[in-house]
Short mmCIF file of N, CA and C in Angstrom, two decimals:
data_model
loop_
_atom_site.label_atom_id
_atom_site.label_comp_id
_atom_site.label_asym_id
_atom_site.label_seq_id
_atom_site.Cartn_x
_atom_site.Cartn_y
_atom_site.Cartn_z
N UNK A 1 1.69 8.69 3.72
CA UNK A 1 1.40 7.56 2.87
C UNK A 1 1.79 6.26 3.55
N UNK A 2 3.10 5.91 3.96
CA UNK A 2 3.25 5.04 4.96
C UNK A 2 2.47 4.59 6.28
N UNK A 3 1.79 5.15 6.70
CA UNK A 3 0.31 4.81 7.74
C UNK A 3 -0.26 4.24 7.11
N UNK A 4 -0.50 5.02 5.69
CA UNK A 4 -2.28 4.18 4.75
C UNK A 4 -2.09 3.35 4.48
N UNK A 5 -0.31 2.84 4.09
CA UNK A 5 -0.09 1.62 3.25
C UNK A 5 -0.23 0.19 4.77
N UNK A 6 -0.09 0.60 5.73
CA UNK A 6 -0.29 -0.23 6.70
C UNK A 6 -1.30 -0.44 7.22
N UNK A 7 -1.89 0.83 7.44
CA UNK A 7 -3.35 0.62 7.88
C UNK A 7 -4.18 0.02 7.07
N UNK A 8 -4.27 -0.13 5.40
CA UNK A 8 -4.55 -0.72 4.64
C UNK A 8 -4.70 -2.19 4.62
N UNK A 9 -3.38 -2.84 4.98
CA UNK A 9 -2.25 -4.31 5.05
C UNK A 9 -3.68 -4.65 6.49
N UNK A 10 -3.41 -3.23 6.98
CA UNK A 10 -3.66 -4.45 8.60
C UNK A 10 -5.60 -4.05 8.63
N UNK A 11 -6.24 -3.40 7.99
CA UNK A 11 -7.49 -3.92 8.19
C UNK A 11 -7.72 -4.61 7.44
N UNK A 12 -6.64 -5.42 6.50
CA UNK A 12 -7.76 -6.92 5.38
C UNK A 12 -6.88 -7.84 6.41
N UNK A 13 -6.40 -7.52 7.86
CA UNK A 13 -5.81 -9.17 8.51
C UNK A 13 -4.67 -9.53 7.47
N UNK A 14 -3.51 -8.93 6.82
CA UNK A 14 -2.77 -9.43 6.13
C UNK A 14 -1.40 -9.00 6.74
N UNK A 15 -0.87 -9.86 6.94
CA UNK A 15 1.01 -10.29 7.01
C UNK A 15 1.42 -9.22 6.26
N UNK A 16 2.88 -8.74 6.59
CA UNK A 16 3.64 -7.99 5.81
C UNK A 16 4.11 -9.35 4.03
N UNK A 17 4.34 -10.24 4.81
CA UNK A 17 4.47 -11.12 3.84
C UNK A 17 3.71 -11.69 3.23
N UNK A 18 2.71 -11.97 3.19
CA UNK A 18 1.42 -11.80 2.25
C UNK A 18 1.39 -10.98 1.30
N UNK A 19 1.57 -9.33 1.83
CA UNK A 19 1.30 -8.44 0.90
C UNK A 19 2.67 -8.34 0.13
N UNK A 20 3.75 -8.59 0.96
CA UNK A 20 5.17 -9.00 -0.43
C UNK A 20 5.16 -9.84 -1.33
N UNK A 21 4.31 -10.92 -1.05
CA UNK A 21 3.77 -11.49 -1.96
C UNK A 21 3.47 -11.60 -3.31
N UNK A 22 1.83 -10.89 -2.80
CA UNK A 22 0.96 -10.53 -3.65
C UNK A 22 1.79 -9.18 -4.50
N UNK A 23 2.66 -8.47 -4.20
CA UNK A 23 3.32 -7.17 -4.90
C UNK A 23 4.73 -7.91 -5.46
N UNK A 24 5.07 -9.11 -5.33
CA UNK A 24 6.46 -10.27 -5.77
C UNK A 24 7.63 -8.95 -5.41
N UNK A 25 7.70 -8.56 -4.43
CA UNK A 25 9.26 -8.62 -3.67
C UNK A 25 9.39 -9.36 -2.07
N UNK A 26 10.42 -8.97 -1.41
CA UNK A 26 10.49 -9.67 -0.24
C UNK A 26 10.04 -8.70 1.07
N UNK A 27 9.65 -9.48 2.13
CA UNK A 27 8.95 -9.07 2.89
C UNK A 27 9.32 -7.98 3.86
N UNK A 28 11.17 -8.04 3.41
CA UNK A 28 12.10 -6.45 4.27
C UNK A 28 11.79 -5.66 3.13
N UNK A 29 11.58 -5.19 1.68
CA UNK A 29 11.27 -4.50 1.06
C UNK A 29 9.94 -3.67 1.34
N UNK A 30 9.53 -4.39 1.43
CA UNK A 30 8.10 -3.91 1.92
C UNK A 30 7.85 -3.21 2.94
N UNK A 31 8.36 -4.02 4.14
CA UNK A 31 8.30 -3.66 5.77
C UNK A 31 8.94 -2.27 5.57
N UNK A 32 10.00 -1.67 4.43
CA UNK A 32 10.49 -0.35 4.16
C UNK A 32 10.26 0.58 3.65
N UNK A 33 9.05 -0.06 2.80
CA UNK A 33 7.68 0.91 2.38
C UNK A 33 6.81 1.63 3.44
N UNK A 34 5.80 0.67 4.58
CA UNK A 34 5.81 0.69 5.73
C UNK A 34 6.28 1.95 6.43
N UNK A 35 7.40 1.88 6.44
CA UNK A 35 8.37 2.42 7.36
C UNK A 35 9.06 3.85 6.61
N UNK A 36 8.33 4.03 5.91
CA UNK A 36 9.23 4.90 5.06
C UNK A 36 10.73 5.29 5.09
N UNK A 37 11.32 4.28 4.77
CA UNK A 37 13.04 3.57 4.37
C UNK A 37 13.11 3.83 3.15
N UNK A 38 12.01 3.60 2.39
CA UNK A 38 12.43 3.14 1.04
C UNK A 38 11.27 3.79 0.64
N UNK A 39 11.49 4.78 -1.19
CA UNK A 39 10.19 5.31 -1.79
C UNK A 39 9.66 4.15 -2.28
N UNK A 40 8.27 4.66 -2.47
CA UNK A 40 7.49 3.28 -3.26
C UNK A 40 7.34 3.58 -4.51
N UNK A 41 7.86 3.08 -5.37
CA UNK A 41 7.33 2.79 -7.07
C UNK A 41 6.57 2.76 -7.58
N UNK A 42 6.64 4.00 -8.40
CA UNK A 42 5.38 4.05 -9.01
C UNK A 42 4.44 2.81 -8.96
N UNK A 43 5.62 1.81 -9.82
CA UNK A 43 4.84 0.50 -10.20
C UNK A 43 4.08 -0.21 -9.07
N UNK A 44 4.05 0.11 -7.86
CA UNK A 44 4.02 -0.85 -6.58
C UNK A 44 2.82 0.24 -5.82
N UNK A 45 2.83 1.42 -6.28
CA UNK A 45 1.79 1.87 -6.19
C UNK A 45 0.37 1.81 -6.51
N UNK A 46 0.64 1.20 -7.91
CA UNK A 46 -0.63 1.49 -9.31
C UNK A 46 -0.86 -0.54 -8.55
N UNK A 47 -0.04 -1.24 -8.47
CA UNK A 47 -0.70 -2.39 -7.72
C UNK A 47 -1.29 -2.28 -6.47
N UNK A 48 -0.78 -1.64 -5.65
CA UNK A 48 -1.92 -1.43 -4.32
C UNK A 48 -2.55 -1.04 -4.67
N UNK A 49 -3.09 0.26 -5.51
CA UNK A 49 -4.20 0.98 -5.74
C UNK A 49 -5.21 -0.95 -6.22
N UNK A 50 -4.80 -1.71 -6.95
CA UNK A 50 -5.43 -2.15 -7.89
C UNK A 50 -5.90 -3.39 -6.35
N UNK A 51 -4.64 -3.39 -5.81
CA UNK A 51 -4.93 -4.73 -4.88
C UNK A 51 -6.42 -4.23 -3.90
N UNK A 52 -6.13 -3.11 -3.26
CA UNK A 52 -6.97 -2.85 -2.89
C UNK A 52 -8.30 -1.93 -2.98
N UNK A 53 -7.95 -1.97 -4.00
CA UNK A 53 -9.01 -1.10 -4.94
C UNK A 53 -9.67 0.29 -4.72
N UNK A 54 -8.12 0.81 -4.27
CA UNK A 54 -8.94 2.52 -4.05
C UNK A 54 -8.07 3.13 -4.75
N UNK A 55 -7.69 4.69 -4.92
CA UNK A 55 -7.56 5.63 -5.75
C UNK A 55 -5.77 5.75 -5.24
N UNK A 56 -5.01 5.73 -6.44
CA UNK A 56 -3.73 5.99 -5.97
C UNK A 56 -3.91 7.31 -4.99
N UNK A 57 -4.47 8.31 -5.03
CA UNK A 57 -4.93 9.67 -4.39
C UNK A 57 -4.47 9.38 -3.01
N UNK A 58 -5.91 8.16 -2.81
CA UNK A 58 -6.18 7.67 -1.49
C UNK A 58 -4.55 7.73 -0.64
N UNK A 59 -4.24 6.37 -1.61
CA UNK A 59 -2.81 6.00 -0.81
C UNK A 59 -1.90 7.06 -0.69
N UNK A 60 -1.60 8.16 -1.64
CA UNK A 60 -1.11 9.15 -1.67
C UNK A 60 -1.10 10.22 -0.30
N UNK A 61 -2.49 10.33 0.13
CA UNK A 61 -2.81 10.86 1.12
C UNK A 61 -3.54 11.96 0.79
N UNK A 62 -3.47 12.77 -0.82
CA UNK A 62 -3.78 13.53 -1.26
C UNK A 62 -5.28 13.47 -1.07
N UNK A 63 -6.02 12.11 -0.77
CA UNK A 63 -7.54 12.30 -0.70
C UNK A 63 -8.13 11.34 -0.05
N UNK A 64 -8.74 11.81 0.84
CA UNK A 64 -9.43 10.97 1.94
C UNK A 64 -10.62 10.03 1.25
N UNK A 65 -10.97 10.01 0.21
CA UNK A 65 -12.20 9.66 -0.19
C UNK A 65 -11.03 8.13 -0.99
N UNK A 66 -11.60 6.95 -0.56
CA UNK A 66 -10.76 5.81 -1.54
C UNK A 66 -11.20 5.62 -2.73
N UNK A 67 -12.25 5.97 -3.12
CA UNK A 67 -12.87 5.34 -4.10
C UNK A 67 -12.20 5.90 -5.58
N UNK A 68 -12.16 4.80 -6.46
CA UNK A 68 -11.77 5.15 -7.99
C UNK A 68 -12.07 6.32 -8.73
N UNK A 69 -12.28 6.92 -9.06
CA UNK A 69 -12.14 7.90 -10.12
C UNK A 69 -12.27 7.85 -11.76
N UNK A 70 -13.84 7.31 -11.84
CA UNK A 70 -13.80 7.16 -13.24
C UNK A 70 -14.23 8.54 -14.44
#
């Protein structure tokens, strides 16, 4: 999950701090998501899914396919 969440960050061209941002913590929080230091929250999950608009699954790793799930 930590690859997707970067590989994610880095094909929209976005800063670690950008995306701390846009998720309102700080930009070593994040970089520890990244890095798998630190689990990611639920809550911080269900916003990437939303920021970047694919399937918590996706980010999960559980599914290669990004797309939503309606």
């Amino acid at each position: 999950m930590f690859r997707r969440i970067r590989d994610l960050r880095e094909d929209r061209d976005l800063t670690q701090k950008e995306l701390a941002n846009a998720l309102s913590c700080s930009q070593q929080v994040y970089s520890n998501y990244e890095l798998g230091q630190r689990d990611v929250p639920t809550e911080i999950l269900i916003k990437l899914s939303f920021f970047y608009q694919v399937s918590v699954d996706y980010i999960l790793e559980i599914s290669d396919n990004p797309k939503i799930q309606k």
